[in-house]
Amino acid sequence: MRGPSLASLIQPCGPVVDVAAAERARESLHELAKADGWQDLLECAWPALAPVFAASPYLAGLGRRLPQALLRVLENSPDDRVEAILAADPLGEPDIERALRELKSEVHLLTALADLGGVWTLDAVTGALSDFADLATRMAFETAAREAVAAGKLMRDRGADLGFVPGLFCVGMGKLGARELNYSSDIDISIFFEPGTLALAPGVEPQAFATKFADRVSSLLQKRTADGYVFRVDLRLRPDPSSTPAAVGLPAAFRYYETVGQNWERAAFIKARIIAGDAALGEAFLHDLQPFIWRRHLDFAAIADIHSIKRQIHVWKVDDRLTARGADLKLGRGGIREIEFFVQTQQLILGGRQPELRSRETLVTLRGLTRLGHVAAADAETVTVAYRELRRLEHRVQMIADEQTHRLPEDDKARKAVAALAGYDRLTSFDAAVGRTLKRVNAIYGELFAGEEELSSKHGSLIFTGVEDDPATLATLKRMGFEDGTRVSSTIRQWHHGQIAATRTERGRELFTRLAPRLLDAIAITGSPDVAFARFGDFFGHVALGVQLQSLMLAQPKLLELLVRVMAFAPRFARTLSRRPAVLDALLDPDFFAPVAPAAEIEQRLAAARDFEAAMDLARRLHAETGFRIGVQVLSGASDAPAAGAAFADLADAIVGALARAALVEIERTAGAFDGEVAVIALGKCGSREMTARSDLDLMTLYCPTFSGAASAEKNWSAETFYARFTQRLVAALSAPTREGGLYEVDLQLRPSGTKGPVAVSFAAFENYYMGEAETWELLAMTRARVVWASSPNFADQARAAVEAALRRPRDAARTARDVVEMRDLMSRERPASGFWDMKLSRGGQVDIEFCAQYLQLTGAASGGPLRSNTAAALAALSTEGLIPTAAIEALSESWRLHQAVSQLLKIALQDADDPAAEPATFRALLAKIGGRPNFPALIAALKASRKATRAVYSALLG
């Protein structure tokens, strides 16, 4: 024996807080000791044991359950006993799992009593715990290896060192790697293997073997049995733990660290050391990883990312008193983590150029920082004292019940037990001492980050580094309105791990560190954070130019808020952006909220395309970008429904005009020039300039050869063939999908004779048809006809004159009314409204209003009545002419404005199958605002009332 027994060395740590508990422990232990003849030793040590067993049910229970272990601890020198434990060979025991657990219990008794009795320093305590963890891991490796050899899967020399497995090794990380393990700590380990080096039997697959081996090692250590457990094992510091097996191949590990390894993972590897397995291979791995861990050159963004973990911490409802009650000694302000980050952040920044700062141990590194002038000596002394005290208190909190906790109890009685183990007679003195320690650490740590950008939220901490959810962050997300904070936290950690293109580069990840809190704040103010986050995630996951986009959003916070608002309120746009993130280029335009460029400007850009296919692609890009711009203007309130309808129509005019011209050039290139004229007439919503984000195009092409018997120069095509080919080419240009996506659905069925007639209509046939054969519904449709492009201004005028002439023919009002009613009834049967939110087909909706306006124009045109393709303009003109009572016009006009406004937003934001009532409350509020109503129920009531009023006018007008 090299020294005196522990029983003769230990001193009482503090008062006995529970006399009854101490007496019960004494009685039970006395009986056990008496039976084996060591009651004198127990009585000698009892003054020091009494406060321990009174405050710690866990230690008292160990003593009663394992009296022989307690005897060995008390009768031996603590140094001798720990040496004997570490030299033990339980592999020969019939039950290795039980043997390991009993050794762990003895280590816990020894370290606790040596610590609490003032015999060992902090370094001795953490060193003993860490050394036993090393031994236990090697024994688990050896046990798993023997089992694999016995199963015929692993080939290994019989004389191999304990735990040695060729090609497979275990890295101890965190506090285990630094030999700073706390009393009830889990152990952070990562298991790696080299596939080509594993000594496996033929046919054994390396990855499957290594994974099963790692699982067996974990089970041996952490499985709870009647004898407890050895260590909780955490394998999540391996590369990308959510998607990698328990053991990681070296090629995959190197690829990961070289491409998406993060700064917090660099910090984790500062403490790494090989503790089991193929040590030579493991040391070579750590050597090869040095350039990843220790970077010689760091820019501002990289340094900011290193600092990010602490800068993401924000105390909710700040209490500057930093009291002991409920204090988190590890994670809270002024806690152990602040000291570790104080050291590790400077290690990562400076260690690449100063190798003397690459120590695993926290306090050793702190001394190096002081020696090199990076930390003031007084600050280093304060931090050192505080670190030792906080670790000492951490151990005492854990010794009470062997729980992996770092928090001082809120309850005074429970906290008195910790205070007693820490040597305090009075709780007030203990609380005051703890408060002073926390304040000193927090003050020094705060200076390290003074003046830096906040990476938290006003709602609290937002920490997404590491491999598990931070409890404070989940609480923050709940305060921000998220219902599923766990999903948000997990998703953002995956983004931090480079699992999407936007964060696959180091620069992208560093930018995202800064963007994340701003993004979540912007999402929170939408009032529908879970929905907005999910939609933003769909989009963000498809962004290729992540660095540029994130830089833009950081530079322009209002842009970020706008983008999030679009995501929250417009799932259709969110889906569009997820498929076509290039649409966001429109946001770079400083005139984004100015009125959309006139049609002539868009036509000019399309005309500059190098060929027909290029024009088609450019048209689709312009359509997507401009449509996005118009839609966002509506969502933001910068544009109203009439302006949006006109803007969408202007966009369609420009695209139709440019592609019509390009189609004509293409046909002439193929067939030769044709001596004739052609015009494109828009009907429907495009003709009336009331388009929405999803309107299709109702078109008709009208042509006229300049002399009878004309033929194309090269193909000798007739006029009908030439212009039919032109029409087909135009329709393809407008509707066929290209690599840039789709454009419009095109409908030619409103031409004379519908689908039975030629796709291009001759001027003469048009005049003849509408002067005699056209049915009422075709003439109603013609009231919205508008020439959007023609091969010459003169032919455009001729086409307009032909349309007006057809409309101004005398009509029988009663017959026309009957035709309108029959057509509306047929539509109701064959195309019923899809639901309440069908603005077009609902009874009393847009179609009824349009039919009223078209009927009045058609029956009044012969006598000089107004003809307006736009419905609102037509109603206004009819009112001026006195062709309908004022009250009726006002009812139709108000209903039209309401339905148009709601329709515009619905078409911009939702798909037809989406139910606005199922959308978030913020969207419903926006819809009500667009409709000029105070809330969503009021909007529904207004729509019902307006439809009822419309039907009343409709019935009175048409019978």
PDB file of C-alpha atoms in Angstrom, residues 495 533-543 574-575 577-579:
ATOM      1  CA  TRP A 495     -29.443  22.612 -43.525  1.00  0.00           C
ATOM      2  CA  PHE A 533     -41.575  27.431 -42.679  1.00  0.00           C
ATOM      3  CA  ALA A 534     -42.703  24.324 -44.539  1.00  0.00           C
ATOM      4  CA  ARG A 535     -43.270  26.300 -47.741  1.00  0.00           C
ATOM      5  CA  PHE A 536     -39.984  28.161 -47.380  1.00  0.00           C
ATOM      6  CA  GLY A 537     -38.261  24.819 -46.850  1.00  0.00           C
ATOM      7  CA  ASP A 538     -39.673  23.444 -50.100  1.00  0.00           C
ATOM      8  CA  PHE A 539     -38.296  26.474 -51.900  1.00  0.00           C
ATOM      9  CA  PHE A 540     -34.955  26.722 -50.077  1.00  0.00           C
ATOM     10  CA  GLY A 541     -34.229  23.073 -50.727  1.00  0.00           C
ATOM     11  CA  HIS A 542     -34.278  23.706 -54.497  1.00  0.00           C
ATOM     12  CA  VAL A 543     -32.172  26.877 -54.576  1.00  0.00           C
ATOM     13  CA  ALA A 574     -44.311  28.807 -53.026  1.00  0.00           C
ATOM     14  CA  ARG A 575     -44.639  25.735 -55.243  1.00  0.00           C
ATOM     15  CA  LEU A 577     -40.586  29.129 -56.550  1.00  0.00           C
ATOM     16  CA  SER A 578     -39.585  25.674 -55.345  1.00  0.00           C
ATOM     17  CA  ARG A 579     -39.592  24.491 -58.970  1.00  0.00           C
TER      18      ARG A 579
END
